[in-house]
PDB file of C-alpha atoms and ligand atoms in Angstrom:
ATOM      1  CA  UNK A 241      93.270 125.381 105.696  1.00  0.00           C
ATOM      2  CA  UNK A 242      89.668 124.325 106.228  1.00  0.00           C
ATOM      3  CA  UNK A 243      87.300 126.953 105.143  1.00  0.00           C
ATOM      4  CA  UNK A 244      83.788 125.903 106.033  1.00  0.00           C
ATOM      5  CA  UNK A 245      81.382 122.855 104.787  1.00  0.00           C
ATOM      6  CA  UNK A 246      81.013 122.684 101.278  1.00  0.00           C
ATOM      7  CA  UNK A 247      78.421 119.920 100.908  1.00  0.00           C
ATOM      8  CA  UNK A 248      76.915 116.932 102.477  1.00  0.00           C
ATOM      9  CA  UNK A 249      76.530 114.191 100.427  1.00  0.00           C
ATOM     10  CA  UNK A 250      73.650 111.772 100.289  1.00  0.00           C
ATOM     11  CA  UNK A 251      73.261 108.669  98.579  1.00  0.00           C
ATOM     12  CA  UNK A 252      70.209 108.283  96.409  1.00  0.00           C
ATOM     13  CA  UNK A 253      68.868 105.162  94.647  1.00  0.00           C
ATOM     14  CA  UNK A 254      67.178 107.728  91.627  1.00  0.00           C
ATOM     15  CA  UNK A 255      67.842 111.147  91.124  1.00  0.00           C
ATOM     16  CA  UNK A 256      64.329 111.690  90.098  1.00  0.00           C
ATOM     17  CA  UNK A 257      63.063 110.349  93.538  1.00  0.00           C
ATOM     18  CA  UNK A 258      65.210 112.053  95.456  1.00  0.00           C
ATOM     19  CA  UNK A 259      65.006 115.721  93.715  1.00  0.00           C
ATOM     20  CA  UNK A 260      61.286 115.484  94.122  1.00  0.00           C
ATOM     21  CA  UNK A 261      61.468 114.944  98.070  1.00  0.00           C
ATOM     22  CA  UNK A 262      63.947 117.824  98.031  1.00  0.00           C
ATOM     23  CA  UNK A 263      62.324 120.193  95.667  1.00  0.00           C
ATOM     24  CA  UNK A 264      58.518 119.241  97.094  1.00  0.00           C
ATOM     25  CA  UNK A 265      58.586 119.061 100.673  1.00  0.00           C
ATOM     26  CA  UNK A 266      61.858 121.632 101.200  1.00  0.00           C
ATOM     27  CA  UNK A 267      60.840 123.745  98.725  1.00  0.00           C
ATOM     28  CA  UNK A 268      64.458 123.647  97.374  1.00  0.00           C
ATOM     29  CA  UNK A 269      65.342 124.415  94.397  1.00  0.00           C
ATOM     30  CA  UNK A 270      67.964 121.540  92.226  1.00  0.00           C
ATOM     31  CA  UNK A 271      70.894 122.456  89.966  1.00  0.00           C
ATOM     32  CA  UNK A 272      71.170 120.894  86.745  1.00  0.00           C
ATOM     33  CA  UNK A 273      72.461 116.794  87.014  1.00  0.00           C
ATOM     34  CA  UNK A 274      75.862 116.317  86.545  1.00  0.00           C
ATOM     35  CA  UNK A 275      77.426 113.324  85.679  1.00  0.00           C
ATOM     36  CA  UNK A 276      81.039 112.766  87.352  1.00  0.00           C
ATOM     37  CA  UNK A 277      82.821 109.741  85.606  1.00  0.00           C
ATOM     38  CA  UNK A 278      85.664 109.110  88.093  1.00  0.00           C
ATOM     39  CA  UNK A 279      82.977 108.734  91.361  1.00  0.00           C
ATOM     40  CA  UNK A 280      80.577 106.824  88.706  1.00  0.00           C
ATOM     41  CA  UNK A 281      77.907 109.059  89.831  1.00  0.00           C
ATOM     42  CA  UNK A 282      75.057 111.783  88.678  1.00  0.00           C
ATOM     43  CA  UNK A 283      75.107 114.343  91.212  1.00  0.00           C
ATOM     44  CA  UNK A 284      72.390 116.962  91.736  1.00  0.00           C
ATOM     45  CA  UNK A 285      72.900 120.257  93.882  1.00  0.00           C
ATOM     46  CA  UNK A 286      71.096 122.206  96.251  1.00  0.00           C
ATOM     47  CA  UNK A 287      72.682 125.275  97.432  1.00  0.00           C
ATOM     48  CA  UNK A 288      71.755 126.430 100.869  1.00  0.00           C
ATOM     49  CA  UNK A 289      73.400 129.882 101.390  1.00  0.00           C
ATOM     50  CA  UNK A 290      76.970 128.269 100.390  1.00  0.00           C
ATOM     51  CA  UNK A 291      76.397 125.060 102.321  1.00  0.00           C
ATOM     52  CA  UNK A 292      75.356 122.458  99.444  1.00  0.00           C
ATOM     53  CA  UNK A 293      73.357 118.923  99.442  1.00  0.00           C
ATOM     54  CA  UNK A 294      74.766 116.756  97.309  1.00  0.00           C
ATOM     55  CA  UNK A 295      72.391 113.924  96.041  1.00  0.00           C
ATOM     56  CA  UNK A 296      74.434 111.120  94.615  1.00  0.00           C
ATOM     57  CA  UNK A 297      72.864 108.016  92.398  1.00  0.00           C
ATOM     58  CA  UNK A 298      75.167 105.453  90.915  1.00  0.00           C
ATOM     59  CA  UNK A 299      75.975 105.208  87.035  1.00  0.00           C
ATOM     60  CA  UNK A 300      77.058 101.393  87.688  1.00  0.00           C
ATOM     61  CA  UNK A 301      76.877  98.183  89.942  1.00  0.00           C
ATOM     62  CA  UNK A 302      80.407  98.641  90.729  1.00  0.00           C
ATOM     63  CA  UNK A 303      80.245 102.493  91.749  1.00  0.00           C
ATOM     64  CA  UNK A 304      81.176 103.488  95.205  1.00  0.00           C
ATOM     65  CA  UNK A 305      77.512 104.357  96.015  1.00  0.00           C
ATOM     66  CA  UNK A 306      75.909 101.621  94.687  1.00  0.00           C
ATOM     67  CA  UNK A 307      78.091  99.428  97.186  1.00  0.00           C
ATOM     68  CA  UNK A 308      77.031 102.269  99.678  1.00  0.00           C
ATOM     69  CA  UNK A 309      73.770 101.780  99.156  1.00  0.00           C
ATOM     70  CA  UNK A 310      73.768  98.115  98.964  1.00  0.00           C
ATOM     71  CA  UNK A 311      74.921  97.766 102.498  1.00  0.00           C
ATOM     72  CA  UNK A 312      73.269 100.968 104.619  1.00  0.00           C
ATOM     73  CA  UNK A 313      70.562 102.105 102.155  1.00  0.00           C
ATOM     74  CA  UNK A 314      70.123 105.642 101.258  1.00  0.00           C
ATOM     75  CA  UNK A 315      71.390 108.130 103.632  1.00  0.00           C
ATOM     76  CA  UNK A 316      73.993 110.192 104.648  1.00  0.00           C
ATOM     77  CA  UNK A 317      77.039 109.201 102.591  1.00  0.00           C
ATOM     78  CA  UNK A 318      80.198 111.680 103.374  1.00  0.00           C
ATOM     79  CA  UNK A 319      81.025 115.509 104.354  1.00  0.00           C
ATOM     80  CA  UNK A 320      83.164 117.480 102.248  1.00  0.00           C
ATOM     81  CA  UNK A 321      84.929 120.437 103.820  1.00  0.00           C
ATOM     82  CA  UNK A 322      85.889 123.282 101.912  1.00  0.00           C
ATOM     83  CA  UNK A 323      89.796 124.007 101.576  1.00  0.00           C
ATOM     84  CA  UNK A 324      91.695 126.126  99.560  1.00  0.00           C
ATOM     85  CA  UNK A 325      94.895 123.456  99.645  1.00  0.00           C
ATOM     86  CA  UNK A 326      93.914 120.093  99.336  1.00  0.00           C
ATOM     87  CA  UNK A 327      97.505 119.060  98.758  1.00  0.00           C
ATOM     88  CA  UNK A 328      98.250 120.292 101.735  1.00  0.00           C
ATOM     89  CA  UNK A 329      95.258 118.888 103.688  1.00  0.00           C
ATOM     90  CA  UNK A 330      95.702 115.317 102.382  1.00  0.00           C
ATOM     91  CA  UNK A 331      99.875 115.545 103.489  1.00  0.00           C
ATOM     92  CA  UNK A 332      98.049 116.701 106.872  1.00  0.00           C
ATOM     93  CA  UNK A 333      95.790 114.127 107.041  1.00  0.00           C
ATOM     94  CA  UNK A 334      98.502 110.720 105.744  1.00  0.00           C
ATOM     95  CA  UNK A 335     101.296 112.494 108.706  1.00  0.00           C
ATOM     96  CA  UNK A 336      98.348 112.060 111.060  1.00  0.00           C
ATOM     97  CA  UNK A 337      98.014 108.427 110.142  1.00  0.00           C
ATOM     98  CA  UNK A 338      94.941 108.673 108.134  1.00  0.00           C
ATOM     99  CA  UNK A 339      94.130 106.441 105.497  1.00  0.00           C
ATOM    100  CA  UNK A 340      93.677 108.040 102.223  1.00  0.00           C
ATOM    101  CA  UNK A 341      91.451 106.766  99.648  1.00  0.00           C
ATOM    102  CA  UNK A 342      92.887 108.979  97.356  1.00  0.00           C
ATOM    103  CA  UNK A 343      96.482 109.678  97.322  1.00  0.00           C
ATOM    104  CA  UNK A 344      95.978 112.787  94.939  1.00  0.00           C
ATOM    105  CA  UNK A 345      93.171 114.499  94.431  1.00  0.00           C
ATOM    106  CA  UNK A 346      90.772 113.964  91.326  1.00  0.00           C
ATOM    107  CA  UNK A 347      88.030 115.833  89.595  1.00  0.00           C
ATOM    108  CA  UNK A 348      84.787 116.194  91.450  1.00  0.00           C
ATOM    109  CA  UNK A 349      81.439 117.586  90.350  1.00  0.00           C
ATOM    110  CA  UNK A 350      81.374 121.434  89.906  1.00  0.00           C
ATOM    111  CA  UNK A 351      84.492 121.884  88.556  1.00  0.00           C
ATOM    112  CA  UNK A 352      86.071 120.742  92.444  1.00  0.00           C
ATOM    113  CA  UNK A 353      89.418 119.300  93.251  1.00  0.00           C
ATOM    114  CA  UNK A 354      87.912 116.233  95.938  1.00  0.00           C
ATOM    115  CA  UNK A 355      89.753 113.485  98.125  1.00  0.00           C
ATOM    116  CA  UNK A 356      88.595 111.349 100.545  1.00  0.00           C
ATOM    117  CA  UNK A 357      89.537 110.477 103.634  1.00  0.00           C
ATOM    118  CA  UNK A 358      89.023 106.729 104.463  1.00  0.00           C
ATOM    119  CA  UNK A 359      86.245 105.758 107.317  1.00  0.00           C
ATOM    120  CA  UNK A 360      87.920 103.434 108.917  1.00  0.00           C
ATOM    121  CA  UNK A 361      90.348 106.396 110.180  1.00  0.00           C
ATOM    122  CA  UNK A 362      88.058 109.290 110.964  1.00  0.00           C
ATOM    123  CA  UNK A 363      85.545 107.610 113.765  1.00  0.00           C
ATOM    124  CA  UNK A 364      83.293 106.344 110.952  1.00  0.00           C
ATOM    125  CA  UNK A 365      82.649 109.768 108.937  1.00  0.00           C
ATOM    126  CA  UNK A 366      83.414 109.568 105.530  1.00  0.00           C
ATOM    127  CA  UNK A 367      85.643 112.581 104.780  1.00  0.00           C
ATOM    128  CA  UNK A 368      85.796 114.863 101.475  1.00  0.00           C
ATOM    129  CA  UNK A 369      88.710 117.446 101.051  1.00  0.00           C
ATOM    130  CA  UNK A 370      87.262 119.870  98.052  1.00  0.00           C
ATOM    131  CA  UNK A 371      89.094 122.379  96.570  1.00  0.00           C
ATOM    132  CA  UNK A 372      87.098 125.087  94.412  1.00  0.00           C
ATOM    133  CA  UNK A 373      89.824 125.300  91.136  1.00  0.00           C
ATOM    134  CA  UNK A 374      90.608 128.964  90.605  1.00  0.00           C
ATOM    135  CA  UNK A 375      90.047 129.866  93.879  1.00  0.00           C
ATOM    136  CA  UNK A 376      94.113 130.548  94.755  1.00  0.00           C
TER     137      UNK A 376
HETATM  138 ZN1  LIG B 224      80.912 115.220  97.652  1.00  0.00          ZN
END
């Protein structure tokens, strides 16, 4: 079951760019970086009473952002919904013909269960299944 919106993610070419335009002219205030090795990404967070921005720079040429933001440019990258059964969700999602970029789910920033959801088979919005671990 879908809970809510966890996060938005954007994709940022610099962290330190990015947290300033945040933290400046929203007046938000940043959680510490976080680097997540199996997106190839540091990660920054901004909570917004439980709904979260997610600023995301690549760690290498070959990252999923960096190929993001080689082709669009910084901007709005994905949506992550909040679920408390991401197997579940993602057996959901492949029996409704969606293509799955990941076929189990791996470890996301925050101590999070993610998955994504491929484009190409949700109308163009990139799709993140999150699961908060220790929430069952
Ligand atoms: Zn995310």
């Amino acid at each position: 079951m879908i809970h809510g919106i966890d996060h938005i993610g954007i994709a940022v070419p610099t962290l330190d760019e990015a947290i300033s335009l945040y933290r400046d002219v929203l007046g938000l205030v940043p959680s510490a970086v976080e680097e997540v090795p199996s997106q190839q990404v540091r990660t920054v967070f901004f909570d917004l009473n439980g709904v979260h921005l997610e600023l995301l720079e690549p760690t290498a040429p070959e990252s999923p952002i960096a190929r993001f933001l080689a082709k669009n440019g910084p901007g709005v990258h994905h949506i992550a919904f909040k679920t408390d059964s991401i197997e579940e969700q993602l057996s959901q999602a492949a029996h409704h013909g969606c293509r799955l970029i990941n076929e189990t789910p791996t470890a996301g920033a925050n101590d999070k269960l993610v998955a994504f959801l491929h484009p190409k088979s949700t109308l163009g919005v990139l799709m993140e299944l999150c699961e908060p671990r220790g929430i069952k």
